[in-house]
Coordinates of C-alpha atoms and ligand atoms in Angstrom, one line a residue:
M1 CA 80.3 116.1 109.4
Y2 CA 78.5 118.0 111.1
R3 CA 80.2 120.7 113.9
R4 CA 78.0 118.9 116.6
D5 CA 79.1 115.2 115.9
F6 CA 82.7 116.2 115.6
I7 CA 82.0 117.0 119.3
K8 CA 80.8 114.2 120.1
L9 CA 84.0 112.3 117.6
A10 CA 86.3 113.9 119.4
A11 CA 85.1 113.0 122.8
L12 CA 84.8 109.4 122.2
F13 CA 88.0 108.6 120.3
G14 CA 90.1 111.6 121.9
G15 CA 92.5 111.5 124.9
I16 CA 93.0 108.0 125.7
A17 CA 96.5 106.8 125.7
A18 CA 98.1 103.7 123.9
I19 CA 100.5 101.5 123.5
P20 CA 101.7 103.1 120.0
A21 CA 101.8 100.2 117.2
W22 CA 105.1 101.7 115.7
S23 CA 107.2 101.6 119.2
K24 CA 109.2 98.7 118.5
Q25 CA 110.0 99.5 115.1
A26 CA 111.2 103.2 116.1
F27 CA 113.2 102.2 118.6
A28 CA 115.3 99.0 117.0
A29 CA 118.9 99.1 116.8
S30 CA 119.4 99.0 112.7
R31 CA 117.2 100.7 110.3
P32 CA 116.5 99.5 106.6
A33 CA 117.6 101.9 103.8
L34 CA 115.7 104.3 102.3
P35 CA 114.7 103.1 98.7
V36 CA 115.3 105.8 96.2
P37 CA 113.4 105.7 93.1
D38 CA 115.3 105.2 89.9
I39 CA 115.1 108.2 87.2
L40 CA 113.3 106.3 84.3
Q41 CA 115.1 106.2 81.2
P42 CA 113.2 106.8 78.0
D43 CA 113.8 103.8 74.8
V44 CA 115.8 105.0 71.8
R45 CA 112.3 106.4 70.1
G46 CA 112.2 108.6 73.1
I47 CA 109.1 106.9 75.2
Y48 CA 108.8 106.2 79.0
H49 CA 107.2 103.0 79.4
L50 CA 105.2 102.4 82.5
S51 CA 103.9 99.4 83.5
L52 CA 101.2 99.0 86.2
Q53 CA 101.8 95.5 88.1
Q54 CA 101.0 93.7 91.0
G55 CA 103.9 92.6 93.0
Q56 CA 105.1 91.7 97.1
S57 CA 106.7 93.9 99.5
Q58 CA 107.9 93.1 102.7
F59 CA 106.9 96.1 105.4
L60 CA 106.4 93.9 108.2
P61 CA 109.6 91.4 108.7
G62 CA 109.1 87.9 107.3
V63 CA 105.4 88.8 106.2
N64 CA 104.9 89.2 102.3
T65 CA 102.5 91.9 101.5
T66 CA 100.8 91.9 98.2
T67 CA 101.1 95.4 96.4
W68 CA 100.5 97.1 93.2
G69 CA 103.2 98.7 91.5
I70 CA 104.6 100.8 88.5
N71 CA 107.8 98.7 86.7
G72 CA 107.9 97.0 90.1
N73 CA 106.6 95.7 93.2
L74 CA 105.5 99.6 94.7
L75 CA 105.5 102.8 93.9
G76 CA 107.4 103.6 90.5
P77 CA 110.2 105.5 88.7
V78 CA 110.9 109.1 88.5
L79 CA 110.2 111.1 85.6
R80 CA 112.3 113.6 85.3
L81 CA 111.3 116.0 82.4
R82 CA 112.6 119.2 81.0
R83 CA 110.6 122.1 80.2
G84 CA 109.7 122.6 76.2
K85 CA 110.4 118.7 75.6
K86 CA 107.8 116.4 74.1
V87 CA 107.4 113.4 75.9
G88 CA 105.8 110.4 75.4
V89 CA 104.4 107.8 77.6
M90 CA 103.1 104.6 77.3
V91 CA 101.5 102.9 79.8
K92 CA 100.3 99.2 79.8
N93 CA 97.8 98.4 82.7
N94 CA 99.0 94.8 83.8
L95 CA 96.5 94.5 86.7
P96 CA 93.2 92.7 87.2
S97 CA 91.5 96.2 87.7
V98 CA 90.6 99.3 84.9
S99 CA 93.2 102.2 85.9
T100 CA 94.0 105.1 84.6
V101 CA 97.5 107.4 85.2
H102 CA 96.6 110.8 86.1
W103 CA 99.7 113.8 86.0
H104 CA 99.2 115.4 89.2
G105 CA 100.2 118.9 88.6
L106 CA 101.2 118.7 85.1
E107 CA 99.9 121.5 82.4
I108 CA 98.7 119.6 80.2
P109 CA 95.9 119.2 78.0
G110 CA 92.3 117.0 78.9
D111 CA 92.7 114.2 76.9
V112 CA 96.5 113.3 78.1
D113 CA 95.6 114.2 81.7
G114 CA 94.5 110.9 83.2
G115 CA 91.6 111.4 84.6
P116 CA 88.5 109.0 85.2
Q117 CA 87.9 108.9 81.4
A118 CA 91.0 108.2 80.4
M119 CA 90.7 104.4 81.7
I120 CA 92.9 101.6 80.6
A121 CA 91.6 98.3 80.4
P122 CA 93.6 95.1 81.9
G123 CA 95.9 94.1 79.6
A124 CA 95.7 97.3 77.4
S125 CA 97.8 100.0 76.7
R126 CA 97.3 103.9 76.3
E127 CA 100.1 106.2 75.0
V128 CA 99.7 110.0 75.9
Q129 CA 102.4 112.7 74.6
F130 CA 102.3 116.4 76.1
T131 CA 105.0 119.1 76.1
I132 CA 106.0 120.1 79.2
D133 CA 105.6 124.1 79.3
Q134 CA 105.4 125.2 83.1
P135 CA 108.6 126.0 85.7
A136 CA 110.4 123.2 87.5
A137 CA 108.5 121.8 90.2
T138 CA 108.0 118.3 91.9
C139 CA 104.9 117.0 91.0
W140 CA 103.3 113.2 90.8
F141 CA 101.7 110.7 89.1
H142 CA 98.8 108.2 90.4
P143 CA 96.0 106.4 89.4
H144 CA 92.7 107.9 89.0
P145 CA 89.8 105.5 88.2
H146 CA 86.5 106.1 89.0
Q147 CA 85.3 105.3 92.6
T148 CA 88.7 103.3 92.7
S149 CA 91.5 106.0 93.5
G150 CA 91.4 105.6 97.0
Y151 CA 92.3 101.6 96.5
Q152 CA 94.5 101.3 93.8
V153 CA 96.9 104.6 95.5
A154 CA 96.5 102.3 98.6
M155 CA 97.8 99.3 97.0
G156 CA 100.8 101.1 95.9
L157 CA 100.6 103.2 92.6
A158 CA 102.2 106.3 93.0
G159 CA 105.5 107.8 91.4
L160 CA 107.3 111.2 91.1
V161 CA 107.7 113.5 87.8
L162 CA 110.6 116.2 88.5
I163 CA 110.6 119.0 86.4
E164 CA 113.4 121.0 85.1
D165 CA 114.0 123.9 83.3
E166 CA 116.3 126.5 82.4
E167 CA 115.6 128.7 85.8
S168 CA 116.3 126.3 87.8
D169 CA 119.6 125.2 86.3
K170 CA 121.1 128.8 87.4
I171 CA 120.4 128.3 91.1
P172 CA 122.8 126.7 92.8
L173 CA 120.4 124.1 94.8
P174 CA 121.8 120.6 95.7
S175 CA 120.5 118.4 92.4
R176 CA 122.8 114.7 92.9
W177 CA 119.7 112.5 92.9
G178 CA 119.7 110.1 96.1
V179 CA 122.9 112.0 97.3
D180 CA 121.7 115.8 98.4
D181 CA 118.7 115.7 96.5
I182 CA 116.1 113.0 97.8
P183 CA 112.2 112.1 97.2
V184 CA 110.2 111.5 100.4
I185 CA 107.2 109.4 99.7
L186 CA 105.1 109.7 103.1
Q187 CA 102.5 107.4 103.2
D188 CA 100.4 105.4 105.9
K189 CA 98.8 101.9 105.4
R190 CA 96.3 100.0 106.9
L191 CA 97.6 96.1 107.3
N192 CA 95.2 93.3 108.8
T193 CA 96.2 90.7 110.9
A194 CA 97.9 88.7 107.8
G195 CA 99.6 91.5 107.1
Q196 CA 97.9 92.5 104.0
I197 CA 96.8 96.0 102.6
D198 CA 93.0 96.5 104.8
Y199 CA 91.4 99.1 102.3
Q200 CA 87.2 99.4 101.9
L201 CA 85.3 102.1 100.9
D202 CA 82.6 102.1 103.6
V203 CA 80.7 104.6 105.5
M204 CA 83.2 104.8 108.1
T205 CA 86.1 105.6 105.0
A206 CA 83.6 107.5 102.8
A207 CA 82.9 109.9 105.9
V208 CA 86.6 109.8 107.8
G209 CA 89.2 108.9 104.9
W210 CA 91.3 105.4 105.2
F211 CA 94.1 106.0 107.9
G212 CA 96.4 103.4 108.6
Q213 CA 98.7 101.9 111.5
H214 CA 101.9 102.3 109.5
M215 CA 103.8 105.2 108.0
L216 CA 105.7 104.5 105.1
T217 CA 108.7 106.1 103.7
N218 CA 109.5 105.9 100.2
G219 CA 107.4 102.1 100.9
V220 CA 109.4 101.3 104.0
I221 CA 109.0 101.9 107.7
Y222 CA 111.3 104.6 109.3
P223 CA 114.4 103.9 107.0
Q224 CA 117.7 105.6 107.0
H225 CA 119.8 107.6 104.4
G226 CA 123.4 108.6 104.4
V227 CA 123.3 112.1 102.9
S228 CA 126.2 114.0 102.4
R229 CA 127.2 116.8 104.3
G230 CA 126.1 120.3 104.2
W231 CA 123.0 121.2 102.5
L232 CA 119.9 118.9 102.0
R233 CA 117.3 118.9 99.4
L234 CA 114.3 117.2 100.6
R235 CA 111.1 116.1 98.0
L236 CA 108.0 115.7 100.2
L237 CA 105.1 114.4 99.0
N238 CA 102.3 113.6 101.0
G239 CA 100.8 110.7 99.5
C240 CA 98.5 109.6 102.0
N241 CA 94.8 108.9 101.0
A242 CA 93.6 111.1 104.0
R243 CA 96.3 111.9 106.9
S244 CA 97.6 115.4 107.1
L245 CA 101.3 115.3 108.4
R246 CA 103.0 118.0 110.2
L247 CA 106.6 117.3 109.8
V248 CA 109.5 118.4 111.9
A249 CA 113.5 117.5 112.7
S250 CA 113.4 115.8 115.8
D251 CA 116.1 118.8 117.2
G252 CA 114.2 121.3 116.2
R253 CA 116.5 122.5 113.2
P254 CA 114.8 124.6 110.9
L255 CA 113.7 123.5 107.3
Y256 CA 113.8 126.1 104.4
V257 CA 110.5 125.4 102.5
I258 CA 112.0 126.9 98.6
G259 CA 109.3 125.2 96.7
S260 CA 105.4 124.0 96.5
D261 CA 103.4 122.0 94.8
G262 CA 103.9 123.8 91.1
G263 CA 107.3 125.4 91.5
L264 CA 110.2 127.2 93.1
L265 CA 109.1 130.3 96.0
A266 CA 110.7 133.5 95.3
E267 CA 112.6 133.2 98.4
P268 CA 113.3 130.4 100.9
V269 CA 110.8 130.7 103.7
K270 CA 112.1 129.3 107.1
V271 CA 109.8 126.8 109.3
T272 CA 110.2 124.4 112.6
E273 CA 106.9 123.0 111.5
L274 CA 105.6 121.9 108.0
P275 CA 101.9 120.8 107.6
M276 CA 101.5 119.1 104.7
L277 CA 97.9 118.1 102.9
M278 CA 97.5 114.9 101.2
G279 CA 98.4 115.3 97.9
E280 CA 100.7 118.4 98.6
R281 CA 104.5 118.7 97.8
F282 CA 106.9 120.8 99.3
E283 CA 110.9 121.1 99.0
V284 CA 112.7 121.9 101.8
M285 CA 116.4 122.7 102.3
V286 CA 118.0 121.1 105.5
D287 CA 121.4 122.5 107.0
C288 CA 123.4 119.2 107.7
S289 CA 126.7 120.8 107.5
D290 CA 126.9 119.6 111.6
G291 CA 127.4 116.2 110.5
K292 CA 124.6 115.1 113.1
A293 CA 122.4 112.9 113.0
F294 CA 118.7 113.7 113.3
D295 CA 115.0 111.9 112.3
L296 CA 112.4 113.7 110.3
Q297 CA 109.3 113.3 112.3
T298 CA 105.5 114.1 111.8
L299 CA 103.8 115.7 114.8
P300 CA 100.6 114.3 116.0
V301 CA 97.9 115.9 114.0
Q302 CA 94.5 117.2 114.7
Q303 CA 91.9 116.2 111.9
M304 CA 88.2 116.4 112.2
G305 CA 88.8 117.5 115.7
M306 CA 90.5 114.5 116.9
T307 CA 93.9 112.9 117.0
L308 CA 94.8 110.8 114.7
A309 CA 95.9 107.8 116.4
P310 CA 98.1 105.6 116.4
F311 CA 100.7 108.5 116.0
D312 CA 99.7 110.3 118.8
Q313 CA 103.4 111.2 119.5
P314 CA 106.5 112.1 117.2
L315 CA 106.4 109.8 114.5
P316 CA 110.1 109.7 113.1
V317 CA 109.8 109.1 109.2
L318 CA 113.6 109.2 108.0
K319 CA 117.0 109.1 110.2
I320 CA 119.2 111.3 108.4
Q321 CA 122.6 110.7 108.7
P322 CA 125.1 112.6 107.4
T323 CA 128.2 111.0 105.9
T324 CA 131.5 112.7 105.1
T325 CA 130.6 113.6 101.4
Q326 CA 130.5 117.2 100.8
S327 CA 127.3 118.7 99.3
G328 CA 127.4 120.4 96.3
G329 CA 124.5 122.8 96.5
T330 CA 123.7 125.9 98.5
L331 CA 120.5 127.7 100.1
P332 CA 120.6 131.4 98.1
D333 CA 118.6 134.0 99.2
K334 CA 116.3 134.4 95.7
L335 CA 114.9 131.5 93.9
I336 CA 112.6 132.9 91.2
A337 CA 110.4 135.4 90.1
L338 CA 107.1 134.9 91.1
P339 CA 104.6 136.7 88.8
P340 CA 102.5 139.3 90.9
L341 CA 99.2 138.6 91.4
V342 CA 96.3 140.1 89.2
A343 CA 93.7 142.0 90.3
T344 CA 90.0 140.0 90.5
D345 CA 87.8 142.7 91.1
N346 CA 86.2 141.9 87.8
L347 CA 87.1 138.4 86.8
P348 CA 84.6 135.5 86.7
A349 CA 83.8 133.9 89.8
R350 CA 83.0 130.6 90.6
W351 CA 81.6 129.2 93.6
L352 CA 82.1 125.4 95.1
Q353 CA 80.6 124.2 98.0
L354 CA 82.1 121.0 99.2
M355 CA 79.2 118.8 101.0
M356 CA 79.0 116.2 102.7
D357 CA 75.9 113.9 103.0
P358 CA 74.7 114.5 106.7
R359 CA 73.5 110.7 106.7
L360 CA 77.1 109.7 106.1
D361 CA 78.4 110.7 109.6
Q362 CA 74.9 109.4 111.3
L363 CA 75.2 106.3 109.6
G364 CA 79.1 106.1 110.2
M365 CA 78.5 106.7 113.9
Q366 CA 75.8 104.5 114.0
A367 CA 77.3 101.5 112.0
L368 CA 80.0 101.7 114.8
M369 CA 78.0 101.5 117.8
T370 CA 76.2 99.1 116.5
R371 CA 79.3 97.1 115.6
Y372 CA 80.8 97.6 118.9
G373 CA 78.6 99.1 121.5
H374 CA 79.3 102.1 123.2
G375 CA 81.6 100.6 125.5
A376 CA 83.9 99.8 123.0
M377 CA 83.8 103.2 121.1
A378 CA 84.8 105.0 124.6
G379 CA 88.4 103.4 123.9
M380 CA 88.7 104.0 120.3
K381 CA 91.0 106.5 118.3
M382 CA 90.8 107.0 114.6
G383 CA 93.5 104.5 113.1
D384 CA 93.4 102.1 115.7
H385 CA 93.9 99.1 113.6
S386 CA 92.3 96.3 116.1
Q387 CA 89.0 98.3 116.6
M388 CA 89.1 100.6 113.0
A389 CA 88.8 96.8 111.2
A390 CA 85.0 98.5 111.2
M391 CA 82.1 97.2 109.1
P392 CA 83.9 95.1 106.3
G393 CA 81.9 94.3 104.0
M394 CA 79.2 96.7 104.6
S395 CA 76.7 97.1 101.7
A396 CA 74.5 100.3 101.3
A397 CA 71.6 97.8 101.9
D398 CA 72.6 97.0 105.6
H399 CA 72.8 100.3 106.7
G400 CA 68.7 100.8 106.6
K401 CA 68.8 97.9 109.4
M402 CA 71.2 99.3 111.7
T403 CA 69.7 100.3 115.1
S404 CA 71.5 102.6 117.4
T405 CA 72.6 100.9 121.0
D406 CA 73.1 104.5 122.4
S407 CA 70.9 105.6 125.3
G408 CA 70.9 109.0 124.5
A409 CA 74.4 111.2 124.0
M410 CA 74.8 109.3 120.5
A411 CA 70.9 110.2 119.6
M412 CA 70.6 110.8 115.9
P413 CA 67.7 113.5 115.7
G414 CA 66.0 113.4 112.7
M415 CA 67.7 110.3 110.8
S416 CA 65.8 107.2 109.6
P417 CA 67.9 105.7 106.9
Q418 CA 66.0 103.5 104.4
A419 CA 67.5 101.2 102.6
G420 CA 67.6 101.6 98.9
Q421 CA 67.8 105.5 99.3
W422 CA 71.2 105.6 100.0
D423 CA 74.2 105.7 97.9
L424 CA 77.4 105.6 99.5
L425 CA 79.4 106.5 95.8
S426 CA 77.6 109.7 95.5
A427 CA 77.0 110.3 99.4
N428 CA 79.7 113.6 99.0
K429 CA 78.8 116.5 96.5
I430 CA 80.2 119.7 95.2
N431 CA 77.2 122.2 94.9
G432 CA 74.9 119.5 95.4
K433 CA 75.9 117.0 93.2
A434 CA 77.9 114.0 93.2
Y435 CA 80.5 113.4 90.4
D436 CA 79.1 113.0 86.9
M437 CA 81.6 111.7 84.3
A438 CA 79.0 111.8 81.8
T439 CA 78.2 115.8 82.4
P440 CA 80.7 118.6 83.1
A441 CA 79.7 120.9 85.7
F442 CA 81.3 124.0 83.9
D443 CA 83.0 125.5 81.1
V444 CA 86.1 127.8 81.9
K445 CA 87.1 130.3 78.7
L446 CA 91.1 129.1 78.0
G447 CA 93.7 131.5 79.1
Q448 CA 90.8 133.7 81.2
Y449 CA 91.9 134.3 84.7
E450 CA 89.0 133.3 87.5
K451 CA 88.7 133.8 90.3
W452 CA 87.1 130.6 92.5
T453 CA 86.1 130.3 95.9
L454 CA 86.2 127.0 97.9
S455 CA 84.2 126.6 100.7
G456 CA 83.9 124.1 103.4
E457 CA 81.8 125.4 105.7
G458 CA 78.8 123.0 105.9
D459 CA 81.1 120.8 107.8
M460 CA 84.7 120.8 109.9
M461 CA 86.5 118.0 107.7
L462 CA 89.9 118.5 106.0
H463 CA 88.9 118.8 102.1
P464 CA 92.6 119.5 100.9
F465 CA 90.9 120.7 97.6
H466 CA 92.8 120.4 94.5
I467 CA 92.3 121.3 90.6
H468 CA 93.3 119.5 87.3
G469 CA 95.1 121.5 84.5
T470 CA 96.6 123.9 86.1
Q471 CA 98.9 125.4 88.9
F472 CA 97.0 128.2 90.9
R473 CA 97.7 130.7 93.4
I474 CA 95.7 131.0 96.7
L475 CA 94.2 134.3 97.1
S476 CA 93.0 133.5 101.2
E477 CA 93.2 130.0 102.7
N478 CA 90.4 128.6 105.5
G479 CA 89.6 132.0 105.9
Q480 CA 93.0 133.2 106.6
P481 CA 95.5 135.0 104.9
V482 CA 98.2 133.0 103.1
A483 CA 101.1 131.5 104.7
A484 CA 104.7 132.9 102.7
H485 CA 105.5 129.2 102.1
R486 CA 102.1 128.9 100.6
Q487 CA 101.9 132.0 97.9
G488 CA 103.7 130.4 95.4
W489 CA 102.6 127.7 92.8
K490 CA 100.0 125.6 94.1
D491 CA 97.4 122.9 92.9
I492 CA 96.2 122.1 96.1
V493 CA 94.4 124.3 98.8
H494 CA 93.3 123.9 102.6
V495 CA 89.7 124.2 102.9
E496 CA 88.3 122.9 106.6
G497 CA 85.3 124.7 108.0
G498 CA 86.0 127.8 106.1
R499 CA 86.6 129.3 102.7
S500 CA 89.5 129.5 100.3
E501 CA 90.0 131.9 97.2
V502 CA 92.1 130.8 94.3
L503 CA 93.0 132.3 91.3
V504 CA 93.1 130.1 88.6
K505 CA 94.2 130.4 84.8
F506 CA 93.8 127.2 82.2
T507 CA 96.4 127.2 79.3
H508 CA 95.2 123.9 77.8
P509 CA 91.5 122.9 76.6
A510 CA 89.7 119.8 78.4
D511 CA 86.5 118.7 76.1
K512 CA 83.7 116.9 77.5
A513 CA 85.0 113.3 76.7
H514 CA 88.9 114.3 78.5
A515 CA 87.4 116.8 81.2
Y516 CA 89.4 117.9 83.7
M517 CA 88.5 117.5 87.3
A518 CA 88.3 119.4 90.5
H519 CA 87.9 117.5 93.7
C520 CA 89.0 116.9 97.7
H521 CA 92.2 114.8 97.7
L522 CA 90.7 113.2 100.5
L523 CA 90.8 110.4 98.3
E524 CA 87.7 108.6 100.2
H525 CA 85.7 111.6 99.5
E526 CA 86.8 112.1 96.0
D527 CA 85.4 108.4 95.7
S528 CA 82.6 108.7 96.8
G529 CA 80.9 112.1 94.5
M530 CA 83.5 115.1 96.1
M531 CA 84.5 115.7 92.6
L532 CA 83.2 117.6 89.5
G533 CA 84.6 117.6 85.8
F534 CA 84.4 120.9 83.6
T535 CA 85.8 121.5 80.3
V536 CA 88.2 124.6 79.0
S537 CA 87.6 125.6 75.7
A538 CA 88.7 128.7 73.4
Ligands
C2O601 CU1 96.2 113.8 92.5 CU2 92.7 114.6 90.6 O1 94.5 114.3 91.7
CU602 CU1 95.4 116.4 89.2
CU603 CU1 87.0 116.2 101.5

């Protein structure tokens, strides 16, 4: 979206009070328990088995919602893996749709990375083997099928991968799973009036992303969890399709960030507020020795210049209730030794310009006006369920038929959409090209440091940019110096109207048939073309 349109959007969507949909749930007397995903055990041959399957979940009392899960109804188990160990994973696709499983954050070769080329047909299985060779970290896995990743993640497919190593063994961090070491997977979901997951990749979501009116924590709305007294370790994942988060403790107690996407930091970084982009992980430590209950909350965020309703007030996502058990871990002063950054002056450099088709936001706005008229839009806010069920089933051919009902303020100069010339699924681009599975964009030399610049200067949209096959270091982020807790290993960098520079290196090959991906992790941008494939070779 272009700057001018953002201002219009902000004016249209912003500032109108509404009764938050979650308020009733938030003040209910008793909270459901936080589901803690199991740590998956391998079979006798050492193989981990994952089954992608359909099931039912109860997000709303008394309502069965069809969801997808891995070995269950929703989300998946945890793979706890050790550095240096060879891993085998057998993925069985019991879904009616083609899928893949991508290992987000793992430095493994392209042929086992699980990108869009690694399709698993309905009923089929695929076994991958790889050896973990990267520091202790919290990573995750999720589907990555061509043009339907957003849909499949929205349906519930995602799980955590924990990597442990000798260095992390030596650090006395809390490590009792579900007791003082807690996974927190945050995802919003849009449900329709029948309580079913309401997902469309349409002109609106391809422009701004898919937002839900419900926020789930490990698949449950605002659960509670009893934790041991003392230091608590939270492994946070923003698993939302399009929503960035801003996490705080409700009583303002500090969060000590100890790890980012690809591993532990050099030392803990104290923050009171932790912004998290889609796909990002952070590990944080919280002092619960006072025994007092508090909430983990997400504060309202401005994304695309507007507040993303209905979460326009602090939204509790997890009630933390310390018990009498004593936590085993502590918060050390020092964590790991991060390698110093190499000089970038003589490195190969790449420029990746993230681009949104200007017709996308114009058509998106026009479609909204056509459907609701100008008056309806004035009271509408992003993510408002009742009104944001915009344009169900709208096809590319419809767009040419749309006419504006607006009388001036929303005029779209220079716009004359022609039916048939518009391909929503390639509307978003990198360096002028939408994702093309057959044609990798470039080749990187194995083991060679490179400096990549990601530019989002053409629009004001949030683009959390992700690169497969590597953990990189951020050199500058959206035109700013890098925040202390973002200076460690990362696989996602913030791009929002500015430029970001990252130092990358690949230690595994990826050929044309199994290329690595680099893409925006706003999943509707990814699915509508803001992705490229690249190869790595010696
Ligand atoms: Cu988490 Cu290519 O994705
Ligand atoms: Cu990835
Ligand atoms: Cu994007």
